[in-house]
Coordinates of C-alpha atoms in Angstrom, one line a residue:
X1 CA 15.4 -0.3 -32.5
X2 CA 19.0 -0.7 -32.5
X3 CA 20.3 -3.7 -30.2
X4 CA 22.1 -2.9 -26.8
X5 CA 24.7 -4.5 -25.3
X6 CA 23.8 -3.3 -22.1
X7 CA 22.7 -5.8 -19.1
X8 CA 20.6 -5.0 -15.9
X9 CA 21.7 -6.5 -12.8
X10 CA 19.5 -6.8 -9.5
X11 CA 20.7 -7.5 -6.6
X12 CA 18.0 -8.6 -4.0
X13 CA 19.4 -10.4 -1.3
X14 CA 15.5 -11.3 0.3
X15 CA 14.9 -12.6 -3.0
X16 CA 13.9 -15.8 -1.3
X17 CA 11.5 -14.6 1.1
X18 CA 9.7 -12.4 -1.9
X19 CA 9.5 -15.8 -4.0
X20 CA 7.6 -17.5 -1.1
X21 CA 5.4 -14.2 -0.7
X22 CA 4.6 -14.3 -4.5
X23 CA 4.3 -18.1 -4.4
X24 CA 1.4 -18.2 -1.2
X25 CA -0.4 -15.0 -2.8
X26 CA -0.1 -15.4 -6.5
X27 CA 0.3 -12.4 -8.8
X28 CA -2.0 -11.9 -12.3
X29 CA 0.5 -9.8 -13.8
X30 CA 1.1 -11.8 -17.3
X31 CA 4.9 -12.5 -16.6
X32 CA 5.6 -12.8 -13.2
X33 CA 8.5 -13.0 -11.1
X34 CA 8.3 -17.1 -11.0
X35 CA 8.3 -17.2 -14.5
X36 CA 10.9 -15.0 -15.1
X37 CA 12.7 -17.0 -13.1
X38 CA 11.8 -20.2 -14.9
X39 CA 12.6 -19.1 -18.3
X40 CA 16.1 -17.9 -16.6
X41 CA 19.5 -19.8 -16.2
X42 CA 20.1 -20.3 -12.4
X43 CA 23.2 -21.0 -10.8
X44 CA 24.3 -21.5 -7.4
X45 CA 27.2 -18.9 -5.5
X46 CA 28.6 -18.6 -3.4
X47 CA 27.2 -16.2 -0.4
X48 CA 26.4 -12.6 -1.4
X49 CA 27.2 -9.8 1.4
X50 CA 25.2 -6.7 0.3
X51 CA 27.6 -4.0 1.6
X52 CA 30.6 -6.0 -0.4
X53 CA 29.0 -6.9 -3.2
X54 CA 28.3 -2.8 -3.5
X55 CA 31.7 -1.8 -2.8
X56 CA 32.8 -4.1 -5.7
X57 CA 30.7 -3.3 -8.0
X58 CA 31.4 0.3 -7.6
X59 CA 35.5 -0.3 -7.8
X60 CA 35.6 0.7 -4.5
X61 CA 38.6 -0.9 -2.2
X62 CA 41.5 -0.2 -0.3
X63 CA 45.4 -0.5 -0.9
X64 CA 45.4 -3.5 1.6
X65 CA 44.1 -7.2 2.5
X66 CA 42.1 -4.9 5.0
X67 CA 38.1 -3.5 4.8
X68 CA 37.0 -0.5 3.6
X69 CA 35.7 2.5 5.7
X70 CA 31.9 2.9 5.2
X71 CA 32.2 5.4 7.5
X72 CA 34.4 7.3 4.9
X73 CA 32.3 6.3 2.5
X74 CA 29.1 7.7 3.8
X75 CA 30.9 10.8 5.0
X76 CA 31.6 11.8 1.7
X77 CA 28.5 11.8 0.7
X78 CA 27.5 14.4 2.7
X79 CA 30.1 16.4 2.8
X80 CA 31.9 15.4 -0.6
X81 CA 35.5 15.0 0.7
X82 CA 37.5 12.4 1.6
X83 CA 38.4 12.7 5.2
X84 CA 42.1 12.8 5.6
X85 CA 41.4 12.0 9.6
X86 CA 39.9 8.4 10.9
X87 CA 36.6 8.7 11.3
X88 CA 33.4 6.7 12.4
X89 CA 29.7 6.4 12.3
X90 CA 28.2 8.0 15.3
X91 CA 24.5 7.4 15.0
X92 CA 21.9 8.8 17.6
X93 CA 19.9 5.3 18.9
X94 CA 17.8 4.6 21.6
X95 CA 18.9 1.7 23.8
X96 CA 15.9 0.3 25.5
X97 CA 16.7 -2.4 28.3
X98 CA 14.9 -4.1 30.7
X99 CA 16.0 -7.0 33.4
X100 CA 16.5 -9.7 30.3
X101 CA 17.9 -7.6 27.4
X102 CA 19.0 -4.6 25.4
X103 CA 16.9 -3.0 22.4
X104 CA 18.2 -0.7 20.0
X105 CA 16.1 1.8 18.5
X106 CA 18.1 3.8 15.6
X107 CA 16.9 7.6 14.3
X108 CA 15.0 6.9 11.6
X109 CA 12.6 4.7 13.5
X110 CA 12.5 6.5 16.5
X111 CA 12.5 10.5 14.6
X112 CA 14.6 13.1 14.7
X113 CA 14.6 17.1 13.4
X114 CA 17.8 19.1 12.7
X115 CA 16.9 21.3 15.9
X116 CA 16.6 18.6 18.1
X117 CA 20.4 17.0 16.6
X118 CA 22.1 20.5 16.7
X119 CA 21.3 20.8 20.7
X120 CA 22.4 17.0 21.1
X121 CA 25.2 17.3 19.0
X122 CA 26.3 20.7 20.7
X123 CA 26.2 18.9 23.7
X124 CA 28.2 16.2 23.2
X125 CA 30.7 18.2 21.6
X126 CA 30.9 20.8 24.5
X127 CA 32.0 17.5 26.7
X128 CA 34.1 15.4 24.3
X129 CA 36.5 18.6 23.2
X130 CA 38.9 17.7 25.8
X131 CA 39.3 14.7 24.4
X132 CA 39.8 16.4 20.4
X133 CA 36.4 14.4 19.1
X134 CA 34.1 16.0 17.0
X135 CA 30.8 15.5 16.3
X136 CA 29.3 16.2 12.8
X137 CA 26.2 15.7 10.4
X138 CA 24.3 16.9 7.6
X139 CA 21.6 14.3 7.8
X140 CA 19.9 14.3 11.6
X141 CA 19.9 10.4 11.5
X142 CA 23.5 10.3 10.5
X143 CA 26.6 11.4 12.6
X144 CA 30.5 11.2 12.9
X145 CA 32.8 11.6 15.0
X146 CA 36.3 12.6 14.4
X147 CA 39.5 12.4 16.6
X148 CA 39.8 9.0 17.5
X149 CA 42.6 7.0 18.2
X150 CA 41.0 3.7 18.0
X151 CA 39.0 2.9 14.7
X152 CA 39.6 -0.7 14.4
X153 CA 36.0 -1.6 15.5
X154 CA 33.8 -1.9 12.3
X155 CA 30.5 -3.0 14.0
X156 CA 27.3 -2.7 12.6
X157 CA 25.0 -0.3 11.2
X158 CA 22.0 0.7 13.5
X159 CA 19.4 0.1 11.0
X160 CA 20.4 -3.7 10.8
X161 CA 20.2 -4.0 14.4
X162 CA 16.9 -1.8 14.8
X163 CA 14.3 -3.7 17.1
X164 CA 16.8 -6.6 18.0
X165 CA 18.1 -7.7 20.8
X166 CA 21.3 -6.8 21.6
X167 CA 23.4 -9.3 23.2
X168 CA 27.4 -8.9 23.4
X169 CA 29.5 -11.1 24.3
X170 CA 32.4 -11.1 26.1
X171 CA 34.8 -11.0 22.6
X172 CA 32.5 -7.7 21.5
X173 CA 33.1 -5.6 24.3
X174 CA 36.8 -6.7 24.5
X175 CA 36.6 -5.0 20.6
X176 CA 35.2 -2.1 21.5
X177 CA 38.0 -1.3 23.7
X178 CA 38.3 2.7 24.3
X179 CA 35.1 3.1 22.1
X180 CA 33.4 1.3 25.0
X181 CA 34.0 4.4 27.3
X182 CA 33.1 7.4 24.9
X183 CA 30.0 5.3 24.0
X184 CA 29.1 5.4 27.9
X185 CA 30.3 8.7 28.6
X186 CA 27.7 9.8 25.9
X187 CA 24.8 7.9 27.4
X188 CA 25.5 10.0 30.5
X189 CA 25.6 13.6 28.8
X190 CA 22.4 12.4 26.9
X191 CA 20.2 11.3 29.8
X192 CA 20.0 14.4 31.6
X193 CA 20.2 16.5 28.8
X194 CA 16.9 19.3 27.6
X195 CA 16.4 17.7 23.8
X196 CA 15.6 14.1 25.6
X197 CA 13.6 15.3 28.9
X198 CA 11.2 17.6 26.1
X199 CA 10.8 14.0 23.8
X200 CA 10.1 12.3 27.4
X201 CA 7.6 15.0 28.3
X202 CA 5.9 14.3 24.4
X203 CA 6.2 10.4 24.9
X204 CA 9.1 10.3 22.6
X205 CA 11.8 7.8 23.2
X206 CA 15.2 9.8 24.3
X207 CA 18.4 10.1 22.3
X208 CA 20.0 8.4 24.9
X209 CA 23.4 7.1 23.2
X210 CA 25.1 7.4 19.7
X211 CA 26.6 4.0 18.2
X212 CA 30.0 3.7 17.0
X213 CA 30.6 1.2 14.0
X214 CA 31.7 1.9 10.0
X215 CA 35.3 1.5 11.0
X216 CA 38.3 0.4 8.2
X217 CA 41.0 1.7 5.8
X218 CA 40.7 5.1 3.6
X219 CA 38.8 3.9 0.3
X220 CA 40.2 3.7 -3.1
X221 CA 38.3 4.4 -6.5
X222 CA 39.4 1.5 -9.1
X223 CA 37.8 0.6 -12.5
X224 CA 34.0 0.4 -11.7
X225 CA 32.2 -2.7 -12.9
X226 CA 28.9 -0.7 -14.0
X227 CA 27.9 2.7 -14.6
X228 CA 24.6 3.4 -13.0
X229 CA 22.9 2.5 -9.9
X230 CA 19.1 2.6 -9.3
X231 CA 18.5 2.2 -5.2
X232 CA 16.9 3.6 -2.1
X233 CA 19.0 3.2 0.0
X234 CA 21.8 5.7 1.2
X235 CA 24.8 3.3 1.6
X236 CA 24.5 2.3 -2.2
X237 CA 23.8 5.8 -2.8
X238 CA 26.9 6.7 -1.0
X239 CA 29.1 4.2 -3.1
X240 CA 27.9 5.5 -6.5
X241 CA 28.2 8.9 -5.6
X242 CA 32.2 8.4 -4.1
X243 CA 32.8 6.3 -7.7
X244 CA 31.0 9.1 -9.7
X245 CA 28.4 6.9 -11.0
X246 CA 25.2 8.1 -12.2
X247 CA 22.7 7.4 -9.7
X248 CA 18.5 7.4 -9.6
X249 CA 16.2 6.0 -7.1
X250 CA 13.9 3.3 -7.6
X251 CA 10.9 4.9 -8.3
X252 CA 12.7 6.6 -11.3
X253 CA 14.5 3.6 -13.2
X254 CA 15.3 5.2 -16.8
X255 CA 17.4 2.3 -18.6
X256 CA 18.4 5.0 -21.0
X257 CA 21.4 6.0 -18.4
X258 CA 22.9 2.5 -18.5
X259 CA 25.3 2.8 -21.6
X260 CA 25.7 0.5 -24.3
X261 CA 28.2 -2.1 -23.6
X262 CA 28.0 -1.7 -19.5
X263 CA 26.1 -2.8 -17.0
X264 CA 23.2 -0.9 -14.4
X265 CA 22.5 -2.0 -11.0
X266 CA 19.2 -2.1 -9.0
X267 CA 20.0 -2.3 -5.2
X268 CA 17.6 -3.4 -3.0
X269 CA 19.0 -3.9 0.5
X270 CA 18.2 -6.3 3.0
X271 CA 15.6 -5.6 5.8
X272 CA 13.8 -3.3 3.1
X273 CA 9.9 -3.6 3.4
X274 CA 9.0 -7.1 2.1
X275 CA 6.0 -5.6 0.4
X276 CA 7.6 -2.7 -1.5
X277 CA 10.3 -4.8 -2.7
X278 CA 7.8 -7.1 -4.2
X279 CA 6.2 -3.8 -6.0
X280 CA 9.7 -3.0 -7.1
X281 CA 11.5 -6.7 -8.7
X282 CA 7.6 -6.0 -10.3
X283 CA 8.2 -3.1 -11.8
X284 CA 12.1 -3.8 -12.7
X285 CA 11.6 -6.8 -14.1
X286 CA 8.5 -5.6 -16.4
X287 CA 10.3 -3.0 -17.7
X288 CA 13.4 -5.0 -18.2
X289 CA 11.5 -8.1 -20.0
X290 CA 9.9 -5.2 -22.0
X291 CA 13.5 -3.7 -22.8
X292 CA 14.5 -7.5 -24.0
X293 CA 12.3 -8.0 -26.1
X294 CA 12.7 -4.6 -27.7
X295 CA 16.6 -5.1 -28.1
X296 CA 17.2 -2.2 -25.5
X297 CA 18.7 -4.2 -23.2
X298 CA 20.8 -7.4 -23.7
X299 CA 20.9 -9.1 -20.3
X300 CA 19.1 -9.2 -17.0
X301 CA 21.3 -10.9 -14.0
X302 CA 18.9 -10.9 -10.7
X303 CA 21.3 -11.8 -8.0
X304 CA 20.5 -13.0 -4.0
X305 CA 22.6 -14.6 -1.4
X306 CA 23.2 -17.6 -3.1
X307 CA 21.9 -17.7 -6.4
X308 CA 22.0 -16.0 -9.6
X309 CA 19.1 -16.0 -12.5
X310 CA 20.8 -14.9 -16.2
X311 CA 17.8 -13.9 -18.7
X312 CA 18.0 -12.8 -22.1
X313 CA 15.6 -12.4 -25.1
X314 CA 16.1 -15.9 -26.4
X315 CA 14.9 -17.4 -23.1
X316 CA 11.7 -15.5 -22.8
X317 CA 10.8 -17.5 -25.3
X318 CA 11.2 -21.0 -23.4
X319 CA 8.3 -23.1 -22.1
X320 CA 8.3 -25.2 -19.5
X321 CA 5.9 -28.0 -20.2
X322 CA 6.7 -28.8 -15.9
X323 CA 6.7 -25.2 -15.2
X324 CA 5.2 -25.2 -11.7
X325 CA 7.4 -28.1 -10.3
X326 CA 10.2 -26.3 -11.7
X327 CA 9.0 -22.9 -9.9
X328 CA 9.3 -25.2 -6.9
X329 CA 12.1 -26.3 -7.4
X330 CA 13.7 -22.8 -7.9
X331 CA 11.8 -22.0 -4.2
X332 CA 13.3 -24.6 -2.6
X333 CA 16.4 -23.5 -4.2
X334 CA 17.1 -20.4 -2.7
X335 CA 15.7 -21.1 0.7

């Protein structure tokens, strides 16, 4: 087979925690992750931010020192323009409180159906059009709002926060300024409203507020730095789609798509389910060692927060007389 110039890049920010995992339990495949990792050249970073590190990748940025939209950025992807308006997230959550603190709850753990979101959206819309906001969503677990003044407040996505307490201070509710108020006024239309007493009748947790965060300047489409991405998660998604990358999900890696010369990315986010990721860097990294040592692929890069791992054919074929110290070492590494 003809030799590629391509490289494979992972990026696994819990790449640490899956290490320990894999270290406690063991694995029998014949090349694990540990030894991949041992055979690799490591290299400390400095600290990787998932969302960033996507939105470079991808070429995405803005004209200014400021931060991208995400919000315009996931908007696009379902809708497939660019919104010419300020926009924000406007996820439907469930804020559960009691005398000590504040839980938050977001869609996808707490389930919703497209009739249920068209009767909240409706309703929200019916009482926010004097203020010219707009509520709208192809997904039922995501929404945006339009019309705002304010979108200076960049937040935080629901599904980070999900089952965390929620504890502002003082500095974060000064930041949510105006946002504060719509975010409130919602809560009220919500709590009386048919969708959320029919879920309290079927001992389903309410809708009872929507969550403001994505905020930041109008996205620009530079020179991308690869050319596919292989994820499962919608934000990534998002990015490839808005930079006209070719995109597949991770249970349907072809390294055929990544072109000769470029690079492909595998995202795995963090907070994804410790024990699928493991399955996953499993079956990546088999089928990437596999396309080394065929020629198909040139490089694999596995990056985390603070570390990078650099692999190519030449180094599968190392041996580490101290190997397990060494996969220690590695561990203690990363932590």
């Amino acid at each position: 087979m003809r030799k590629s110039g391509s490289c494979l890049e992972i990026l696994v920010p819990e790449l640490s925690a899956c290490i320990h995992e894999v270290n406690d339990k063991g694995w029998n495949q014949e090349l694990t992750l540990l030894q991949v990792l041992s055979r690799a050249d490591h290299a400390r970073s400095s600290d990787v931010k998932f969302d960033e590190y996507l939105l470079g990748a991808c070429g995405i940025k803005v004209e200014s020192d400021g931060y991208v939209s995400q919000a315009a950025v996931l908007a696009y992807a379902d809708s497939g323009l660019i919104n010419s308006v300020p926009i924000l997230c406007s996820d439907p959550v469930f804020l559960k409180g009691d005398p000590s603190r504040l839980m938050l709850f977001d869609a996808e753990s707490i389930g919703i159906n497209k009739s249920e979101a068209d009767s909240l959206v409706a309703v929200l819309n019916d009482f926010f059009r004097r203020d010219g906001l707009k509520i709208w969503y192809k997904d039922p677990r995501r929404w945006f709002i339009e019309g705002l003044n304010d979108t200076t407040y960049a937040g935080t996505s629901p599904t980070k926060l999900t089952g965390t307490p929620l504890e502002p201070d003082m500095a974060s509710r000064k930041a949510l300024g105006g946002l504060g108020r719509i975010m409130t006024e919602a809560q009220m239309v919500l709590h009386d409203c048919e969708v959320n007493k029919r879920r309290l009748r079927e001992e389903k947790p309410p809708v009872n507020s929507i969550w403001l965060w994505g905020a930041g300047e109008q996205p620009v489409v530079s020179k991308p730095k690869i050319t596919a991405v292989f994820t499962n998660d919608y934000f990534s998604t998002s990015c490839a789609k808005l930079s006209g990358l070719l995109v597949r999900g991770l249970e349907d890696i072809d390294l055929s798509m990544i072109r000769d010369g470029t690079r492909g990315l595998v995202a795995i986010p963090p907070r994804y389910n410790l024990r699928e990721t493991n399955l996953i860097l499993h079956r990546v990294i088999t089928h990437a060692v596999s396309s080394l040592k065929s020629g198909a692929l040139a490089n694999l890069l596995i990056v985390s927060d603070r570390n990078t791992f650099l692999l190519d054919r030449r180094m599968l074929r190392r041996f580490w007389r101290r190997k397990k110290s060494l996969m220690r070492c590695i561990a203690e590494k990363i932590r």
